[in-house]
Short mmCIF file of C-alpha atoms in Angstrom, two decimals:
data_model
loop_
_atom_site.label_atom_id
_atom_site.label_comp_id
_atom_site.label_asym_id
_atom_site.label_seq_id
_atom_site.Cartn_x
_atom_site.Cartn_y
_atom_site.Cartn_z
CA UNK A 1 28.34 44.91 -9.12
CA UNK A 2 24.96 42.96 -9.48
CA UNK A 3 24.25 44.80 -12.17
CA UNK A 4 27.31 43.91 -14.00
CA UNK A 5 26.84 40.43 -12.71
CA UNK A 6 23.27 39.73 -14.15
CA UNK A 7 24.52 41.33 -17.70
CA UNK A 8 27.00 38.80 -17.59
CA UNK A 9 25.49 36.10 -16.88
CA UNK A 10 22.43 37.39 -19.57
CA UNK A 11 24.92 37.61 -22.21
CA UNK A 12 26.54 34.20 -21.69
CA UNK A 13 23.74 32.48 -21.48
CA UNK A 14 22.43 34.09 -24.97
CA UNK A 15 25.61 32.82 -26.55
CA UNK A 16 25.26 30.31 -29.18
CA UNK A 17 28.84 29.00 -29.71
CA UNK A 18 29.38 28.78 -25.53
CA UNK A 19 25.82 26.94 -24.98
CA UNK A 20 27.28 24.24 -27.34
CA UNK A 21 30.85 23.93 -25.66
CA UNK A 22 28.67 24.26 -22.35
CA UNK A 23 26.82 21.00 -23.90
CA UNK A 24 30.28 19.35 -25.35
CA UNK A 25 31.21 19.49 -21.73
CA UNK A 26 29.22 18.20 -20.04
CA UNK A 27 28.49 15.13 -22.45
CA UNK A 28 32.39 14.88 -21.65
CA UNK A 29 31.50 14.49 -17.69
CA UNK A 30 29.20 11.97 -18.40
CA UNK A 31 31.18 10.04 -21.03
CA UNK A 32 34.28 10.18 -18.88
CA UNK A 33 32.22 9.17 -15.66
CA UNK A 34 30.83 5.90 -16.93
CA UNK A 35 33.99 4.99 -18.46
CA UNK A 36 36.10 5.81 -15.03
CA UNK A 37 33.61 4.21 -12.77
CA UNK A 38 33.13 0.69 -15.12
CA UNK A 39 37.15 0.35 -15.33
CA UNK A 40 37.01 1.49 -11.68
CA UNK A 41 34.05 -1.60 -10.65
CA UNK A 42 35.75 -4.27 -12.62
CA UNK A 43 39.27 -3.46 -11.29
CA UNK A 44 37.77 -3.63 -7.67
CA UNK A 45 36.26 -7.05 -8.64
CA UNK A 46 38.59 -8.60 -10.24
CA UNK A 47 41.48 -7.75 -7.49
CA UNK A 48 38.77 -8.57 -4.45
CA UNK A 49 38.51 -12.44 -6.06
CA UNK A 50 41.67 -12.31 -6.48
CA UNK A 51 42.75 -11.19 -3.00
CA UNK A 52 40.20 -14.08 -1.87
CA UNK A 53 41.72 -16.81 -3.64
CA UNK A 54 45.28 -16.39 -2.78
CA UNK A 55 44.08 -16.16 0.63
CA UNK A 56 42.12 -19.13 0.53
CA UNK A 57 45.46 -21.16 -1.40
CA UNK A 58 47.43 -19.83 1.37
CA UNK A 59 45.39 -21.33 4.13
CA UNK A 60 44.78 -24.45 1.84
CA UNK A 61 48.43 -25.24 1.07
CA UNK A 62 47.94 -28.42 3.68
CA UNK A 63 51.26 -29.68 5.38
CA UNK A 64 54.25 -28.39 3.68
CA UNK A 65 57.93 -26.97 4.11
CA UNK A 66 57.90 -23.49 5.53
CA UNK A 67 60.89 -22.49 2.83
CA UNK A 68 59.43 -24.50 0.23
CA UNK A 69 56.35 -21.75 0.72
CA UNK A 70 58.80 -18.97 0.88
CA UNK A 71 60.11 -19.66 -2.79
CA UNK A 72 56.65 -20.50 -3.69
CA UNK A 73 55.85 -16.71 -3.01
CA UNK A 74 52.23 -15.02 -1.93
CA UNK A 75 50.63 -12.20 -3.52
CA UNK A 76 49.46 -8.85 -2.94
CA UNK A 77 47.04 -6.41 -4.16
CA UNK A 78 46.70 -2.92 -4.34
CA UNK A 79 42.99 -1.93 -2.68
CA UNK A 80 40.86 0.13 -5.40
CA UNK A 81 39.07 3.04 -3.78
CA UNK A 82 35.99 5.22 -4.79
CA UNK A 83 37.57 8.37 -5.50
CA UNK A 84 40.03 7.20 -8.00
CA UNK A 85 37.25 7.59 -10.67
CA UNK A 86 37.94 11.38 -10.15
CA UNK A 87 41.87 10.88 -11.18
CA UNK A 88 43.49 7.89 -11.94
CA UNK A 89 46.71 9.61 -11.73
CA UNK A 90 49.56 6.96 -12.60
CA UNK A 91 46.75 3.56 -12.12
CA UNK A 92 47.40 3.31 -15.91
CA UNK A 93 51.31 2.99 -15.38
CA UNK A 94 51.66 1.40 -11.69
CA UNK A 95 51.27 -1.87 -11.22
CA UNK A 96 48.57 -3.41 -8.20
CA UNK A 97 49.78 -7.02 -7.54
CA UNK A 98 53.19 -7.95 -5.73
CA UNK A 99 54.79 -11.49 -5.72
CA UNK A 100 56.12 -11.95 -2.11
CA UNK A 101 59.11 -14.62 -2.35
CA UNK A 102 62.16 -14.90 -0.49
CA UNK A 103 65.44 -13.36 -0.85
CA UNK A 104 63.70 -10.55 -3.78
CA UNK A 105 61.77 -7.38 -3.48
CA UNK A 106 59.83 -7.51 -6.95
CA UNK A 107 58.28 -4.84 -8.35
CA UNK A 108 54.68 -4.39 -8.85
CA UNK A 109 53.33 -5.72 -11.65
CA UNK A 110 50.11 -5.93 -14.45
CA UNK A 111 49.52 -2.28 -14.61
CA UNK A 112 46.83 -1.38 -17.10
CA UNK A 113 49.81 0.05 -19.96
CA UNK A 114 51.21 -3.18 -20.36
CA UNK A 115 48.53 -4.64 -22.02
CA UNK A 116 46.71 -1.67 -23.92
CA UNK A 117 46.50 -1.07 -27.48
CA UNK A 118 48.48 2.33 -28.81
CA UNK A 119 44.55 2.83 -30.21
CA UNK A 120 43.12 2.35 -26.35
CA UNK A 121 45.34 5.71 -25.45
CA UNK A 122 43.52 8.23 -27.53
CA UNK A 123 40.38 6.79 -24.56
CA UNK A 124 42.10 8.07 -21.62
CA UNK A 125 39.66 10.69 -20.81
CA UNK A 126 38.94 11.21 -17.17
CA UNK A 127 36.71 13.94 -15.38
CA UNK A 128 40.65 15.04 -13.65
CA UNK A 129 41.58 15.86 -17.02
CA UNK A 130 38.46 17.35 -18.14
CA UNK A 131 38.73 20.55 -15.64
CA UNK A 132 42.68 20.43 -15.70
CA UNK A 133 42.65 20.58 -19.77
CA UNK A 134 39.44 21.16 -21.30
CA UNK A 135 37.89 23.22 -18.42
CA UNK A 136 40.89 26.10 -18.67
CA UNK A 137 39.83 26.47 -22.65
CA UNK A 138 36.15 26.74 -21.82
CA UNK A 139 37.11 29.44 -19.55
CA UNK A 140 39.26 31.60 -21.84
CA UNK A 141 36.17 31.25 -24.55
CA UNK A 142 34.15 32.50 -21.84
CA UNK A 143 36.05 35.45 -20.94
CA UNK A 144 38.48 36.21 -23.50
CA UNK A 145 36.37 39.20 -24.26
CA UNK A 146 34.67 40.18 -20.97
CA UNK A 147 36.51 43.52 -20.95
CA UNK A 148 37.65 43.83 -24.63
CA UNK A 149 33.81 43.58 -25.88
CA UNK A 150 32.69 46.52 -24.05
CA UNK A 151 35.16 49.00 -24.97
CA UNK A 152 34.48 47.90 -28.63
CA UNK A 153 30.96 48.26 -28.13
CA UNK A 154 31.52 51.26 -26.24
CA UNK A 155 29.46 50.13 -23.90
CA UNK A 156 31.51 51.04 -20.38
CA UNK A 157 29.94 54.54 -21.05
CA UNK A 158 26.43 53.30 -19.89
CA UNK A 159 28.44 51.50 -17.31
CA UNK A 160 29.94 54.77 -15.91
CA UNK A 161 26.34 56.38 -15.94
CA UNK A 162 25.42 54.14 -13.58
CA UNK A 163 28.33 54.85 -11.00
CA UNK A 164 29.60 51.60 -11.22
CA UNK A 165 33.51 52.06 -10.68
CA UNK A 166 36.28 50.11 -12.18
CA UNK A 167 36.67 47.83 -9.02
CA UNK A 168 33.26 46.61 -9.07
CA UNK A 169 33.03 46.55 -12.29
CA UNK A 170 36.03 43.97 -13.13
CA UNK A 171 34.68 42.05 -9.93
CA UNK A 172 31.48 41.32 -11.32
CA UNK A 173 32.92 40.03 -14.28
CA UNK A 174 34.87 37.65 -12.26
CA UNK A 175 32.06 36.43 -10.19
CA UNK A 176 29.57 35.99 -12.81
CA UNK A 177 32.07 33.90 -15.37
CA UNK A 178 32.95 31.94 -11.73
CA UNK A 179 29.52 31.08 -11.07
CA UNK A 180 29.38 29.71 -14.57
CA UNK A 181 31.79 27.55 -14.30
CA UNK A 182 31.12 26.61 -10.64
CA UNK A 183 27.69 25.31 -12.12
CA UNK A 184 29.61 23.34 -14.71
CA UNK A 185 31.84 21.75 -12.76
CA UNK A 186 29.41 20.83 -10.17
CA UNK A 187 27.07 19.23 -12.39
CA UNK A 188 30.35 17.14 -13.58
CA UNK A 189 30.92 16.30 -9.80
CA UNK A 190 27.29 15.28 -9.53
CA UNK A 191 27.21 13.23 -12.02
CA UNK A 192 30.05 11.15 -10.55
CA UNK A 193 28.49 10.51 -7.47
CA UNK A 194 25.21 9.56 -9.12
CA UNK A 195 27.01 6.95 -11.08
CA UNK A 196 28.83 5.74 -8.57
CA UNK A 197 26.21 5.28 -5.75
CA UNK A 198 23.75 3.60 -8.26
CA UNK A 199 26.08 1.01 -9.16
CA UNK A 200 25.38 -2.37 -7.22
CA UNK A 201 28.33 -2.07 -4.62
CA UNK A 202 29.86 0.51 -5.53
CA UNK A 203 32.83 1.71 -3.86
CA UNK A 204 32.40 5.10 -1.82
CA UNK A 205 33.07 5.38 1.31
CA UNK A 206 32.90 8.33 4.03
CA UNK A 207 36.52 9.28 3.70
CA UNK A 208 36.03 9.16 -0.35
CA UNK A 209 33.16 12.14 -0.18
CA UNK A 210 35.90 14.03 2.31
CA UNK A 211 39.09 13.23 -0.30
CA UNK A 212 36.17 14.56 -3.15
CA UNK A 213 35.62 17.70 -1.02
CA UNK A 214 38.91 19.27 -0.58
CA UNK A 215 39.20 17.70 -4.26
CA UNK A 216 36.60 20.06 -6.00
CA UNK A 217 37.63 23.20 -3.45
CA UNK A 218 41.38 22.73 -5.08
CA UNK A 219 39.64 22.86 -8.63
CA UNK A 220 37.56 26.03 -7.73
CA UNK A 221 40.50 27.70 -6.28
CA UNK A 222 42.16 26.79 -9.79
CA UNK A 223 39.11 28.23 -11.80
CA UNK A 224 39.26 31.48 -9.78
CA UNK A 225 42.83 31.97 -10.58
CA UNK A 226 42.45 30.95 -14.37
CA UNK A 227 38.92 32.83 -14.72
CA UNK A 228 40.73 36.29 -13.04
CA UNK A 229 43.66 36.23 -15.36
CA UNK A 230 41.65 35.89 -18.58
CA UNK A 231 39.24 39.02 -16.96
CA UNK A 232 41.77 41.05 -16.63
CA UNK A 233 44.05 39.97 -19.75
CA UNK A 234 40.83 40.87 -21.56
CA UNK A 235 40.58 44.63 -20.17
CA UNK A 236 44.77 45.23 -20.59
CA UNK A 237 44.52 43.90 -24.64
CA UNK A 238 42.12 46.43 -26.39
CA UNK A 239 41.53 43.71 -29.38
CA UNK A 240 39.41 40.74 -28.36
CA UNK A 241 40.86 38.49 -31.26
CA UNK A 242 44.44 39.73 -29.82
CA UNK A 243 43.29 38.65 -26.15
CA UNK A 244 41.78 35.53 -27.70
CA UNK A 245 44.97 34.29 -29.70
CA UNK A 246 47.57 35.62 -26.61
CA UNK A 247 45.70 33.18 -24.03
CA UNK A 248 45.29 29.96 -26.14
CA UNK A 249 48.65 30.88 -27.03
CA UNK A 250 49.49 30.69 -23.41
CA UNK A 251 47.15 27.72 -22.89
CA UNK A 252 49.27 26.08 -25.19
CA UNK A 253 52.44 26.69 -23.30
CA UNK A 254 51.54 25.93 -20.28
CA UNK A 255 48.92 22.63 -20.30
CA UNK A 256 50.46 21.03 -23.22
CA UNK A 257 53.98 21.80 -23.62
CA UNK A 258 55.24 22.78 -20.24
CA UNK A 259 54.50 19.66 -18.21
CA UNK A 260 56.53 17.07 -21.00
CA UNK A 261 59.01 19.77 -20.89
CA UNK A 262 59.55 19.67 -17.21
CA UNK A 263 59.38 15.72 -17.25
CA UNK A 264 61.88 15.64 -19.36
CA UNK A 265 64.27 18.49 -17.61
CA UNK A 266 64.28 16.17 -14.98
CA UNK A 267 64.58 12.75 -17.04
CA UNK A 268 67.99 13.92 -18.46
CA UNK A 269 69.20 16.43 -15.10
CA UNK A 270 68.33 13.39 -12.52
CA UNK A 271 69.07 10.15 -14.75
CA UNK A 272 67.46 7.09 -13.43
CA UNK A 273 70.29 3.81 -12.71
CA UNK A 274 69.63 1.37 -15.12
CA UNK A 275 68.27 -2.33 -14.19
CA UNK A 276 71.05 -3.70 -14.97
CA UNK A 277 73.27 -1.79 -13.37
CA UNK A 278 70.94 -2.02 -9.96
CA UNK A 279 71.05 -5.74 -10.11
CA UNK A 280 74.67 -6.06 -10.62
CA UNK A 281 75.57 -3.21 -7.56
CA UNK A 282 73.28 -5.43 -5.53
CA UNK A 283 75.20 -8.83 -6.16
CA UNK A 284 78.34 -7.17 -5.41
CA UNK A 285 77.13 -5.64 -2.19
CA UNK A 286 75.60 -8.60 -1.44
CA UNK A 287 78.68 -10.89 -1.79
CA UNK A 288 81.31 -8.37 -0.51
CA UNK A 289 79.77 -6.83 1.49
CA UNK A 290 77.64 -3.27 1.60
CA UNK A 291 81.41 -1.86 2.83
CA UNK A 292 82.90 -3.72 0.30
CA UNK A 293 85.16 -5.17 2.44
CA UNK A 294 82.93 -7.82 4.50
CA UNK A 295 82.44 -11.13 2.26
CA UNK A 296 79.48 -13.56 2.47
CA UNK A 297 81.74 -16.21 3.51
CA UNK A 298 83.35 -13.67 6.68
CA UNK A 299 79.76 -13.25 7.53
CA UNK A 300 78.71 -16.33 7.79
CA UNK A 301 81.46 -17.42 9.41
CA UNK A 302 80.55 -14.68 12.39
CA UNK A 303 77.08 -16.03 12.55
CA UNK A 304 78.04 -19.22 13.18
CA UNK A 305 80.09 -18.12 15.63
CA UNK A 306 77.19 -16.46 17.30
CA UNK A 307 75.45 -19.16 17.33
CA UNK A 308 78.08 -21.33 19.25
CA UNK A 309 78.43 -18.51 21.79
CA UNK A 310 74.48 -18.20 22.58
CA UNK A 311 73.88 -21.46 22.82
CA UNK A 312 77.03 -22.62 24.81
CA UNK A 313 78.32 -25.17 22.36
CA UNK A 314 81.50 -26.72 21.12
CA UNK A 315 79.81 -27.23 16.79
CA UNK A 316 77.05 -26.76 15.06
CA UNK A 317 75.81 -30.20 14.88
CA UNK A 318 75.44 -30.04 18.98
CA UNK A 319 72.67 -27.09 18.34
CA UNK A 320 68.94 -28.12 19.02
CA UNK A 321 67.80 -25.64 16.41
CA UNK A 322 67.87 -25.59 12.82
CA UNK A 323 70.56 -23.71 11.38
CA UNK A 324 69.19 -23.48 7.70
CA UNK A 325 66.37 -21.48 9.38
CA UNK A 326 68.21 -19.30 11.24
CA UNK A 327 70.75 -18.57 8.41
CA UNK A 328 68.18 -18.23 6.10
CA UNK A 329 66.96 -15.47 8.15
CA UNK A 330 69.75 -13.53 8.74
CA UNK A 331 70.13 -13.64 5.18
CA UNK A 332 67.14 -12.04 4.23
CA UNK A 333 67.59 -9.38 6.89
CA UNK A 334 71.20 -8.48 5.40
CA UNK A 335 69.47 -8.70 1.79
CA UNK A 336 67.04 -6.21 3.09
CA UNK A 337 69.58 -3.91 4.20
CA UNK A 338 71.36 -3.76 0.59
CA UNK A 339 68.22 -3.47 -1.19
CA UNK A 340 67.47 -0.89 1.35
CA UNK A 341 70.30 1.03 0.20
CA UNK A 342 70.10 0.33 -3.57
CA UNK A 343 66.22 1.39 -3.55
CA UNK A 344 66.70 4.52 -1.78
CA UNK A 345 69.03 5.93 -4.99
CA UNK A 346 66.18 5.25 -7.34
CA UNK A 347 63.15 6.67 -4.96
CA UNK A 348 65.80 9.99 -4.91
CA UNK A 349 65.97 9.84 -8.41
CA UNK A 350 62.38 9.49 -8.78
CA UNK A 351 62.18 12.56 -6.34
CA UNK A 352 64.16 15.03 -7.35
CA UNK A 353 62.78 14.59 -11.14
CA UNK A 354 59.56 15.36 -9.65
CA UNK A 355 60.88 17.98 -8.14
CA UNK A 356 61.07 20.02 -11.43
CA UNK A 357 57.67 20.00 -12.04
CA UNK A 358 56.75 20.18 -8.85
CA UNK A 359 58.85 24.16 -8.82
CA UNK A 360 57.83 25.01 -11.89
CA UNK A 361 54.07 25.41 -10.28
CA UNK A 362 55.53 28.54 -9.16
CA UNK A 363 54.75 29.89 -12.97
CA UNK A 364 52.47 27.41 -13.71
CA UNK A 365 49.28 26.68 -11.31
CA UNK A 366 48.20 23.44 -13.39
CA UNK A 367 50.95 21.52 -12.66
CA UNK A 368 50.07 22.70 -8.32
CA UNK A 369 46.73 21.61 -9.45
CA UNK A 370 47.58 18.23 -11.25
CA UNK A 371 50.18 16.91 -8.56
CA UNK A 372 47.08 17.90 -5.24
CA UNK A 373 44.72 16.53 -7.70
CA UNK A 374 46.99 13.12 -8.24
CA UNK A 375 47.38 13.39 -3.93
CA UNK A 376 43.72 14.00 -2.77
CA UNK A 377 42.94 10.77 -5.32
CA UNK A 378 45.48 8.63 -3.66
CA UNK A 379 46.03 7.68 -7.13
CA UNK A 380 50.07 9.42 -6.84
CA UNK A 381 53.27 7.99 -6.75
CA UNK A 382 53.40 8.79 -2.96
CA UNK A 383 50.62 6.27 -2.40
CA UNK A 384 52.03 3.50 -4.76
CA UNK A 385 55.37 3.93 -3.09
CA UNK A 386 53.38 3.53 0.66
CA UNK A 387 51.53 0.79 -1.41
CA UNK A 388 54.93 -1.04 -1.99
CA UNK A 389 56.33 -0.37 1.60
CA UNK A 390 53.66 -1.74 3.15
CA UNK A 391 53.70 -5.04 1.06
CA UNK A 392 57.56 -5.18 1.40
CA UNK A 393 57.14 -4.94 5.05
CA UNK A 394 54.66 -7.56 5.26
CA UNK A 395 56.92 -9.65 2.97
CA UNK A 396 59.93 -9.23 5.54
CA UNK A 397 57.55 -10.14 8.44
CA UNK A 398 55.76 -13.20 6.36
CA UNK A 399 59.60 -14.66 5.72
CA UNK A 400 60.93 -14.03 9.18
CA UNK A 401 57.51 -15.86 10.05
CA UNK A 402 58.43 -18.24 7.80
CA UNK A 403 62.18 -18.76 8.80
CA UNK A 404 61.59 -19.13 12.55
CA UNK A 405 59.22 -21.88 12.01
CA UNK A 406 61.84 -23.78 10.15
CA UNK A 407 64.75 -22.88 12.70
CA UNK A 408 61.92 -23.54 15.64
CA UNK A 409 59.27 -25.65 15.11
CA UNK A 410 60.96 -28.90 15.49
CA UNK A 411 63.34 -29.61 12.31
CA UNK A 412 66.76 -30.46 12.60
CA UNK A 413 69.52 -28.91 10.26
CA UNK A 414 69.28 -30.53 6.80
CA UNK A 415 66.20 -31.97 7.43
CA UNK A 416 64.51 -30.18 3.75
CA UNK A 417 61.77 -32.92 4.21
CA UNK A 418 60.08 -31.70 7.42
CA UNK A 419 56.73 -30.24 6.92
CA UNK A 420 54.57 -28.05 8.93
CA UNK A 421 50.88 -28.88 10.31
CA UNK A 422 48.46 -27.79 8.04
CA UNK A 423 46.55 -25.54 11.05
CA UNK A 424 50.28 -23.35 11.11
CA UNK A 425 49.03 -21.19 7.35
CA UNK A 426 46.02 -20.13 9.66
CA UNK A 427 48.45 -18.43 12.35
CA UNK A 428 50.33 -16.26 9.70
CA UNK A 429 47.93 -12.83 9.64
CA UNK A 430 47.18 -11.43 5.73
CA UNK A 431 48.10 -8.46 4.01
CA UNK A 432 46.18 -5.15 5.25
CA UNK A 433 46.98 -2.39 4.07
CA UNK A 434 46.25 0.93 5.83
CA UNK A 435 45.05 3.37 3.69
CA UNK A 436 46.40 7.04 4.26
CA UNK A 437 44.35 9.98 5.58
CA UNK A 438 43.25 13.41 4.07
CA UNK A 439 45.85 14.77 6.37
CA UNK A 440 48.71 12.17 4.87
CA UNK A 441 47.18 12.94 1.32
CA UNK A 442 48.24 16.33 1.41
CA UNK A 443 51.01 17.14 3.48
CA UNK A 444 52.88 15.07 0.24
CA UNK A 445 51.78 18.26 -1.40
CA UNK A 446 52.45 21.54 1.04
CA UNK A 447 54.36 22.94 -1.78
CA UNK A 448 51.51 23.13 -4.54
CA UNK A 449 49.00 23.83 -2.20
CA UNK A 450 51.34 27.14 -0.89
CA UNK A 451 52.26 27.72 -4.91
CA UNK A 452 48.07 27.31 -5.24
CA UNK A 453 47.31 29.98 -2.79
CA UNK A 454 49.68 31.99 -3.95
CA UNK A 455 48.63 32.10 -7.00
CA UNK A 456 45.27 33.38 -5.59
CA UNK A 457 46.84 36.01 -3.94
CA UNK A 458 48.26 37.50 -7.10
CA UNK A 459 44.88 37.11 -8.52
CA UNK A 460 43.10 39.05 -6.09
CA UNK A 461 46.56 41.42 -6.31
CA UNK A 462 45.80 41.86 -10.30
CA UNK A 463 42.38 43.01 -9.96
CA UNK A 464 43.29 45.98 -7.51
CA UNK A 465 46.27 47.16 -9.76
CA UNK A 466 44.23 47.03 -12.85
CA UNK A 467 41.09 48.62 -11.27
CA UNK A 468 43.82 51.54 -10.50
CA UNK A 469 45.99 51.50 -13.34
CA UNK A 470 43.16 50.78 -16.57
CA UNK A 471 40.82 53.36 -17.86
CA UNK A 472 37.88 51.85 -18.40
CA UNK A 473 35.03 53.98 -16.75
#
């Protein structure tokens, strides 16, 4: 076997045509590095002043009515983290900032999409899509003919002669190409973290090198798989130009055609509500009720009511409290319930058309390896949709916040002209968000990762059935 190994690795590194895609390659990392990490430093810049500012106008808004600051709205921002610049997933289509306001859950806004040029698209390159796309072509050049060369050459006679058996044989092939490849995609990986840690504050952090880690192991996993097919494709087709055409053929098929494909199985099986039509469901469940039978009017007729029976009282002008406070909040908390409802349709939407390409892994490891890839970069839609829960949360708890002071602190119904002290902005906490672990990262993603490994079961599978069923020694 390390016989067959050093050959190998001899005759690959003699090649002309792969020491130039070898170079194209990794010029690729390095162009595709700079370019992730700059976009990567300036979006972390921009959003950290940002983040400071609206802080600092919060905290500086000086004595003013609490619902007057609930219309004005705050802002939030998506945090930008170091190992993004390995996959930026949907960061070009998801927007980073949320507008807080009262009675509205907005979507996020000012992704990167909505203000590129249909020119800036052909510069999407990132290192992610280098070993998902370009990687998986390097490796059928490399070993299209691994097999098919020697019996043309009739070389697996002086193979025999040295009592090398078809088991071994194969295997060497495999681990040799690996280690090729291994060495290429490691440099690539290097050359990330160089870029990034000699940047002046650049972002990396201890749980970016651990997302990174189980990163590159899914990628190696995915070589080994790719690099085992195309071994043993090559020593079932006799003619290297037919292995050669069958597996870009199949390259074709399966990185370029089958993942639109599958996006847009589940566009048209799992249609998405229109805007629209959301809005106008939510304006009827919000004025009749999510029943349908329970009118605005009704209900705020039984919260007054409530009131009159907590507080032992014959009207609502006998309360201490303000009303508009208190009404205001139970507003927003019945608002949150029918958005509640409304939102969960679309995220189930959103889901299940996922879910196609998600399945189709099982004949396709690329799209297992681009959805863990998307995951272990926190750059999926999982982590934008905990990115949006977290700031709608902190929106409900900013209004109730909000509310109570009005129905609380001292203003009497009607009174729209009462303002709080200045020192109040300083008691209402910020926006963290918490950002998810390894463990969170990937348990999104059990079904890729199980598609992923088995995958590398049939792998290791193919090489024992074609040791046994090919005559090659």
């Amino acid at each position: 076997m390390q016989t067959i190994i050093k050959l190998t690795l001899t005759n690959a590194r003699r090649s002309r045509h792969l020491q130039i895609f070898a170079g194209i390659l990794l010029l690729a990392f390095i162009v595709s590095t700079l370019n992730s990490v700059l976009v990567l430093k300036a979006k972390e810049q921009q959003f950290e002043t940002a983040r400071r500012e609206v802080r600092q106008a919060w905290l500086n808004q000086g004595p003013q009515n609490p619902h007057n600051s609930a219309h004005y709205g705050h802002y939030v921002f998506k945090p930008v983290y170091g190992v993004q610049a390995l996959d930026n997933g949907i960061g070009q289509f998801a927007g980073s900032i949320i507008r807080l306001e009262a009675h509205a859950q907005n979507d996020p806004k000012f992704s990167p999409a909505e203000s590129r040029t249909e020119s800036s698209r052909f510069g999407e390159v990132s290192f992610s899509w280098l070993l998902q796309v370009l990687m998986p072509l390097f490796i059928i050049l490399l070993c299209f003919n691994a097999v098919s060369a020697d019996k043309e050459q009739e070389n697996l006679k002086l193979v025999a002669a040295q009592g090398i058996g078809n088991k071994q044989y194969i295997a060497g092939k495999i681990t040799a190409n690996f280690l090729i490849i291994t060495v290429l995609a490691c440099a690539g990986l290097v050359t990330q973290w160089i870029v990034i840690k000699s940047m002046a504050n650049a972002t990396a952090t201890p749980q970016d090198v651990l997302h990174s880690t189980v990163w590159f192991a899914v990628y190696l996993v995915y070589f080994f798989i790719l690099i085992t097919l195309s071994v043993c494709a090559s020593a079932w087709i006799s003619s290297s130009k037919n292995s050669l055409l069958l597996q870009v053929a199949t390259w074709v098929v399966l990185i370029v055609v089958m993942p639109k494909l599958t996006a847009n199985i589940g566009t048209q099986i799992y249609p998405m509500q229109q805007r629209t039509a959301f809005e106008r469901a939510f304006r009827i469940d919000e004025e009749k009720g999510i029943n349908g039978h329970d009118p605005q009017s009704e209900r705020y007729k039984r919260f007054e009511d409530s009131l009159l029976k907590k507080y032992k009282v014959d009207s609502i002008s006998q309360l201490l409290v303000n009303v508009d406070g208190l009404a205001m909040d139970a507003g927003e908390n019945y608002g949150n319930m029918v958005y509640d409802k409304h939102f969960a349709k679309i995220r189930t939407a959103i889901k299940q058309q996922n879910s196609i390409s998600k399945y189709a892994s099982l004949i396709n490891p690329f799209l297992a390896v681009r959805n863990l890839s998307m995951g272990l970069s926190q750059s999926d839609y999982q982590h934008q949709l905990k990115f949006v829960a977290d700031a709608e949360q902190y929106r409900r708890y900013l209004m109730n916040n909000l509310n109570t002071k009005m129905a609380y602190g001292g203003s009497k119904t009607g009174d729209w002209d009462w303002k709080v002290d200045s020192k109040y902005w300083e008691t209402v906490k910020d926006f963290d968000y918490s950002r998810p672990s390894l463990i969170w990262s990937v348990k999104n993603y059990w079904y890729e990762a199980g598609m992923l490994l088995l995958w590398t079961v049939f792998a290791g599978l193919l090489v024992v059935f074609t040791a046994k069923k090919m005559k090659l020694i």
